[in-house]
Amino acid sequence: MIGKSVIRKEAWDKVTGRAKYTHDKLQQGMLHAHLVTSPYAHALIHEIHFEKALSVPGVRAVVTGKGLPLTGEDLRDRPPIAFDKVRYHGEVVAIVVADTPIQAEKGANLVQIVYEPLPTVGSPRAALQADAPLIHENLGSYEKNDHTYPEPNTNIAHRTKIRKGNMEKGWSESEVVIETSVAFSPSDHLAMETRCATAEIFPDGRIEITASTQSPFMIKKLISTYFGEDVGKVVVHTPLVGGGYGGKAPVQLELLAYLASKAVRGRKVSVWNTREQDMITSPVHIGMEATVKLGCTKDGMIKAAEILFLFDGGAYSDKAIDVTRAAAVDCTGPYRIENVWCDSLCIYTNHPYASPFRSFGHCEQAFAIERAMDILAEKLGMDKLELRLKNAILPGHTTPTRVLLNRSNVGNLPACIKRLRELIQWDQWQRIELNARTVRAKGVSCSWKTSTIDTEASSGAIVTFNPDGSVNLMSGVVEIGTGSKTVLAQILAGKLKMDIDDIHVKMDIDTQSTPEHWKTVASRGTFMGGRAVLNAAEDAIRQLKAIAACVLRSPIEDLEVGYGKVFVRDDPAIFIPIKDIAYGYKYPNGNAIGGQIIGRGNYTLRHLTPLDKETGAGKPGPEWTVCAHAVEIEFDKRDCTYQILKAVSVVDVGEVLNWKAAIGQIIGAMSMGLSFASRETFLFDRYERVLNPQIRTYQPIRFGEHPEYIADFIKTPQIDAPYGARGAGEHGLIGIPAALANALSIAAGVPLNKLPLFPEQIWRAQKGK
Amino acid sequence: MSSSSKCEIPLTVNGEKYSVIARQADTLLFVLRNHLGLTGAKPGCLNGDCGACTVLMDKTPIKSCMILAIEAIGKSVTTIEGLRDAPIQRAFVEHFAFQCGYCTPGFIMNAHALVESTPNASEPIIEKWLESNVCRCTSYFEIEQAVKSVLAEKQASKD
């Protein structure tokens, strides 16, 4: 069962159009909302007039931000609807609720708002200038949690500090030093299903929300926290989700749906993003500017790293704070560096606000570090993989936050590098001129990642039995496309020694009946959800054995469960079918014992701690997955265009639970990384308005532009994880942007430190423009 | 008559005849989803950019967000719900050619029309057809494998 390419449970629903997503669930009488959004990136709101909107037939209410509480997960800086001021282009200013979407849109077009534009802040470095406009004047008075450190009277929402070793010593031991800077603007997740939510409030105060989200349980919690509703009265439903990639981890439209429903006396209201709104009104992929300084000995042993990450968190901090903290946690990349200084800043700008993006701060961090590693190798005159191998992180080393690594909690990077070297035939050639115009080059990178979720985050699972001995599996992990629900079923089938077809998976989440899984993020579904499922299975096994012990007149310890039976271990001919005890056992005379078998389990990662404010010391996650990546390109020297020929990732996943699903996760993530690095960015005008919030102008990779993909695995088990499997949902992406930039830098003969790598960008770098 | 006035629209969808009262300005996508409950076609961009709403009209794939319902009068519309055991559906399942599944109905309708109309499609022709659809989960390689497997089956059964 483990390792098999089991077809995902919801596969046939998805190829027949029967799979239902949030916005597919239309209902008679449901009202529709249209969001009125800001045309300015930074402006005061002087007046809002919505009388004309209310006069449109079918319009039932207009909701504005007056009197609403501030929201935000770490720092409460964001009004759910802007009221006195807008801080980004696309920010919600009002909601128009009507009988039909068209009436709502008509109404929205008639809402008149008088703005007074303000000077804008267009980049993290600009935000740090002494004379930069302040985006949040009241930063010092916002509510926050204990581990968030805003700097009042600046545009800094949070700063994470890593202080490890002795920098003076590190620099004095360094014979070769390089410094480099990188940058990229915010971009988008572009999930094919735009974000959407419905809300309905019942007379008894029950709030029913349906949302396309990675965080149904967080919605429940936050609606309670923000609006003072009883947490038990908030019920969140999440059907299948049409792509998340981190973009559906934050809570935004759900709050608007709740407010809109409240405005129409609890009637059901649907809020659905148009593509344009989804790209800029809802949270985006974070931008970054960074500077990395590395020092090493003449033979390439890295002695010191000084790293400054300036993240473009956009107008509100929400999840961006956590993303910037995660980048700091793994700031050095997967290398042993004793002396580390890192400041990772979450900075306010007048850009759309940021959310997690697949890899959670890591493809960003890796882009900076891996460009620096290539530049260091060039200065040393050393082979680029050799430099990485020489400094590879190993058991016995410590991470930037001083976690001591062992053979379980970190994967085997040297083995990844070795395999990569073979797969890309590194030793045969690294750059070749095919003719006067065309050059081929290979770029490499390494990466690592741990999770940085809340230390008390837990996952739960319930298994119930049917009269035929088959099992129902309920887990709070959301099926966002990664196939996690099917992998959990495989884990359960393995434990109960059952046929996977006899495991029925509850796909939809209902926070009232599905046990909580904190959030479906951080590649933690299999680890935490899997441990919870194993515990639930143990619980069910105990119950099955207890009944069987009576019926079979055997000590519990002598019994085994599997193959649809409970049997005596030294004489399997003595058994009882599970179906005969799944609902308890009925003796021939009618007496009965037991009842339906209901196994329950939960799991919380152990021994996690928050980071120390001054040094960053702390244990953020249970394990580090390590990877090595390569990208091969063909570059046209005349016009700076290029083709991506091949992309390779070798990931130490610990164990592969579902082969094809695992390959799909890795190469799907690689594709996203290549698309981001080669062509995805928001283009801003000088007023920081987004010029390209449409797929035809934003231009992700399309069919036919994809290169050859190779994914391969190393298997160093994480002994706490189910079957030793490490997180893998994000890791194929992490080093890919850097590997592409490294390949193109080698081909073009000039350091390429800005993303995306449009041919024009390469031409500019060559011309020094 | 303004675009918002309603009229009766006779449609043939998946071989079944319907009569729908809708606005003349309503797109085929809107009518399929909101009047007929056929939610397989998805509103990914409403701008013809993503292909998630692709359906067949007289066997030709079209983006149903870019066409009015009234333009489908007298045509035969096929949506993903109308495919029954098409080889391309099984191929998508077996090749893991989708993850979240949201772009899948559009991709399958387009690919289905391709393999039915052009069973000897060359690589550039496959690209030309399928570049109209966006998928964010897979690497497209899986979709390519699925489409090529059906073309290969068609070739084999012909030989």
PDB file of N, CA and C in Angstrom, chain A residues 377-412:
ATOM      1  N   ALA A 377      31.309  30.947  -5.652  1.00  0.00           N
ATOM      2  CA  ALA A 377      32.039  29.883  -6.361  1.00  0.00           C
ATOM      3  C   ALA A 377      32.870  30.473  -7.496  1.00  0.00           C
ATOM      4  N   GLU A 378      32.268  31.444  -8.204  1.00  0.00           N
ATOM      5  CA  GLU A 378      32.993  32.068  -9.320  1.00  0.00           C
ATOM      6  C   GLU A 378      34.228  32.807  -8.806  1.00  0.00           C
ATOM      7  N   LYS A 379      34.061  33.515  -7.696  1.00  0.00           N
ATOM      8  CA  LYS A 379      35.198  34.259  -7.169  1.00  0.00           C
ATOM      9  C   LYS A 379      36.308  33.313  -6.701  1.00  0.00           C
ATOM     10  N   LEU A 380      35.887  32.173  -6.151  1.00  0.00           N
ATOM     11  CA  LEU A 380      36.864  31.181  -5.685  1.00  0.00           C
ATOM     12  C   LEU A 380      37.468  30.389  -6.839  1.00  0.00           C
ATOM     13  N   GLY A 381      36.780  30.430  -7.988  1.00  0.00           N
ATOM     14  CA  GLY A 381      37.186  29.568  -9.094  1.00  0.00           C
ATOM     15  C   GLY A 381      36.904  28.112  -8.780  1.00  0.00           C
ATOM     16  N   MET A 382      35.837  27.884  -8.078  1.00  0.00           N
ATOM     17  CA  MET A 382      35.514  26.536  -7.602  1.00  0.00           C
ATOM     18  C   MET A 382      34.265  26.011  -8.299  1.00  0.00           C
ATOM     19  N   ASP A 383      34.186  24.703  -8.462  1.00  0.00           N
ATOM     20  CA  ASP A 383      33.000  24.073  -9.033  1.00  0.00           C
ATOM     21  C   ASP A 383      31.789  24.398  -8.159  1.00  0.00           C
ATOM     22  N   LYS A 384      30.672  24.729  -8.819  1.00  0.00           N
ATOM     23  CA  LYS A 384      29.521  25.228  -8.070  1.00  0.00           C
ATOM     24  C   LYS A 384      28.855  24.157  -7.210  1.00  0.00           C
ATOM     25  N   LEU A 385      28.834  22.950  -7.699  1.00  0.00           N
ATOM     26  CA  LEU A 385      28.276  21.881  -6.857  1.00  0.00           C
ATOM     27  C   LEU A 385      29.256  21.499  -5.752  1.00  0.00           C
ATOM     28  N   GLU A 386      30.545  21.575  -6.067  1.00  0.00           N
ATOM     29  CA  GLU A 386      31.581  21.241  -5.083  1.00  0.00           C
ATOM     30  C   GLU A 386      31.498  22.179  -3.869  1.00  0.00           C
ATOM     31  N   LEU A 387      31.319  23.474  -4.146  1.00  0.00           N
ATOM     32  CA  LEU A 387      31.202  24.440  -3.047  1.00  0.00           C
ATOM     33  C   LEU A 387      29.992  24.106  -2.171  1.00  0.00           C
ATOM     34  N   ARG A 388      28.909  23.739  -2.815  1.00  0.00           N
ATOM     35  CA  ARG A 388      27.695  23.409  -2.063  1.00  0.00           C
ATOM     36  C   ARG A 388      27.887  22.128  -1.258  1.00  0.00           C
ATOM     37  N   LEU A 389      28.517  21.153  -1.880  1.00  0.00           N
ATOM     38  CA  LEU A 389      28.770  19.882  -1.190  1.00  0.00           C
ATOM     39  C   LEU A 389      29.684  20.091   0.013  1.00  0.00           C
ATOM     40  N   LYS A 390      30.705  20.883  -0.194  1.00  0.00           N
ATOM     41  CA  LYS A 390      31.684  21.119   0.863  1.00  0.00           C
ATOM     42  C   LYS A 390      31.048  21.738   2.106  1.00  0.00           C
ATOM     43  N   ASN A 391      30.028  22.578   1.883  1.00  0.00           N
ATOM     44  CA  ASN A 391      29.389  23.273   3.005  1.00  0.00           C
ATOM     45  C   ASN A 391      28.036  22.674   3.389  1.00  0.00           C
ATOM     46  N   ALA A 392      27.728  21.518   2.801  1.00  0.00           N
ATOM     47  CA  ALA A 392      26.391  20.946   3.013  1.00  0.00           C
ATOM     48  C   ALA A 392      26.099  20.713   4.490  1.00  0.00           C
ATOM     49  N   ILE A 393      24.873  21.013   4.872  1.00  0.00           N
ATOM     50  CA  ILE A 393      24.444  20.808   6.258  1.00  0.00           C
ATOM     51  C   ILE A 393      24.347  19.307   6.533  1.00  0.00           C
ATOM     52  N   LEU A 394      24.798  18.923   7.726  1.00  0.00           N
ATOM     53  CA  LEU A 394      24.841  17.494   8.073  1.00  0.00           C
ATOM     54  C   LEU A 394      24.369  17.302   9.512  1.00  0.00           C
ATOM     55  N   PRO A 395      24.003  16.071   9.857  1.00  0.00           N
ATOM     56  CA  PRO A 395      23.729  15.768  11.259  1.00  0.00           C
ATOM     57  C   PRO A 395      24.919  16.205  12.122  1.00  0.00           C
ATOM     58  N   GLY A 396      24.633  16.797  13.270  1.00  0.00           N
ATOM     59  CA  GLY A 396      25.708  17.306  14.124  1.00  0.00           C
ATOM     60  C   GLY A 396      25.889  18.806  13.987  1.00  0.00           C
ATOM     61  N   HIS A 397      25.456  19.364  12.860  1.00  0.00           N
ATOM     62  CA  HIS A 397      25.510  20.814  12.675  1.00  0.00           C
ATOM     63  C   HIS A 397      24.274  21.457  13.321  1.00  0.00           C
ATOM     64  N   THR A 398      24.299  22.788  13.431  1.00  0.00           N
ATOM     65  CA  THR A 398      23.114  23.475  13.946  1.00  0.00           C
ATOM     66  C   THR A 398      22.535  24.388  12.861  1.00  0.00           C
ATOM     67  N   THR A 399      21.237  24.640  12.970  1.00  0.00           N
ATOM     68  CA  THR A 399      20.554  25.521  12.020  1.00  0.00           C
ATOM     69  C   THR A 399      20.750  26.970  12.481  1.00  0.00           C
ATOM     70  N   PRO A 400      20.335  27.936  11.670  1.00  0.00           N
ATOM     71  CA  PRO A 400      20.457  29.341  12.097  1.00  0.00           C
ATOM     72  C   PRO A 400      19.757  29.616  13.431  1.00  0.00           C
ATOM     73  N   THR A 401      18.677  28.884  13.733  1.00  0.00           N
ATOM     74  CA  THR A 401      18.009  29.110  15.021  1.00  0.00           C
ATOM     75  C   THR A 401      18.515  28.117  16.081  1.00  0.00           C
ATOM     76  N   ARG A 402      19.651  27.514  15.804  1.00  0.00           N
ATOM     77  CA  ARG A 402      20.412  26.694  16.758  1.00  0.00           C
ATOM     78  C   ARG A 402      19.769  25.366  17.101  1.00  0.00           C
ATOM     79  N   VAL A 403      19.018  24.808  16.181  1.00  0.00           N
ATOM     80  CA  VAL A 403      18.523  23.442  16.393  1.00  0.00           C
ATOM     81  C   VAL A 403      19.648  22.488  16.004  1.00  0.00           C
ATOM     82  N   LEU A 404      19.954  21.567  16.914  1.00  0.00           N
ATOM     83  CA  LEU A 404      20.989  20.568  16.632  1.00  0.00           C
ATOM     84  C   LEU A 404      20.382  19.499  15.719  1.00  0.00           C
ATOM     85  N   LEU A 405      21.040  19.286  14.600  1.00  0.00           N
ATOM     86  CA  LEU A 405      20.499  18.330  13.631  1.00  0.00           C
ATOM     87  C   LEU A 405      21.005  16.921  13.934  1.00  0.00           C
ATOM     88  N   ASN A 406      20.137  15.942  13.591  1.00  0.00           N
ATOM     89  CA  ASN A 406      20.539  14.543  13.730  1.00  0.00           C
ATOM     90  C   ASN A 406      20.139  13.786  12.468  1.00  0.00           C
ATOM     91  N   ARG A 407      20.320  12.477  12.481  1.00  0.00           N
ATOM     92  CA  ARG A 407      20.093  11.736  11.251  1.00  0.00           C
ATOM     93  C   ARG A 407      18.609  11.576  10.906  1.00  0.00           C
ATOM     94  N   SER A 408      17.749  11.957  11.848  1.00  0.00           N
ATOM     95  CA  SER A 408      16.314  11.890  11.563  1.00  0.00           C
ATOM     96  C   SER A 408      15.768  13.243  11.128  1.00  0.00           C
ATOM     97  N   ASN A 409      16.180  14.301  11.799  1.00  0.00           N
ATOM     98  CA  ASN A 409      15.508  15.585  11.547  1.00  0.00           C
ATOM     99  C   ASN A 409      16.056  16.367  10.357  1.00  0.00           C
ATOM    100  N   VAL A 410      17.105  15.875   9.730  1.00  0.00           N
ATOM    101  CA  VAL A 410      17.536  16.522   8.484  1.00  0.00           C
ATOM    102  C   VAL A 410      17.810  15.442   7.440  1.00  0.00           C
ATOM    103  N   GLY A 411      17.474  15.747   6.194  1.00  0.00           N
ATOM    104  CA  GLY A 411      17.714  14.815   5.102  1.00  0.00           C
ATOM    105  C   GLY A 411      19.177  14.818   4.696  1.00  0.00           C
ATOM    106  N   ASN A 412      19.489  14.026   3.706  1.00  0.00           N
ATOM    107  CA  ASN A 412      20.876  13.797   3.285  1.00  0.00           C
ATOM    108  C   ASN A 412      21.191  14.647   2.044  1.00  0.00           C
TER     109      ASN A 412
END
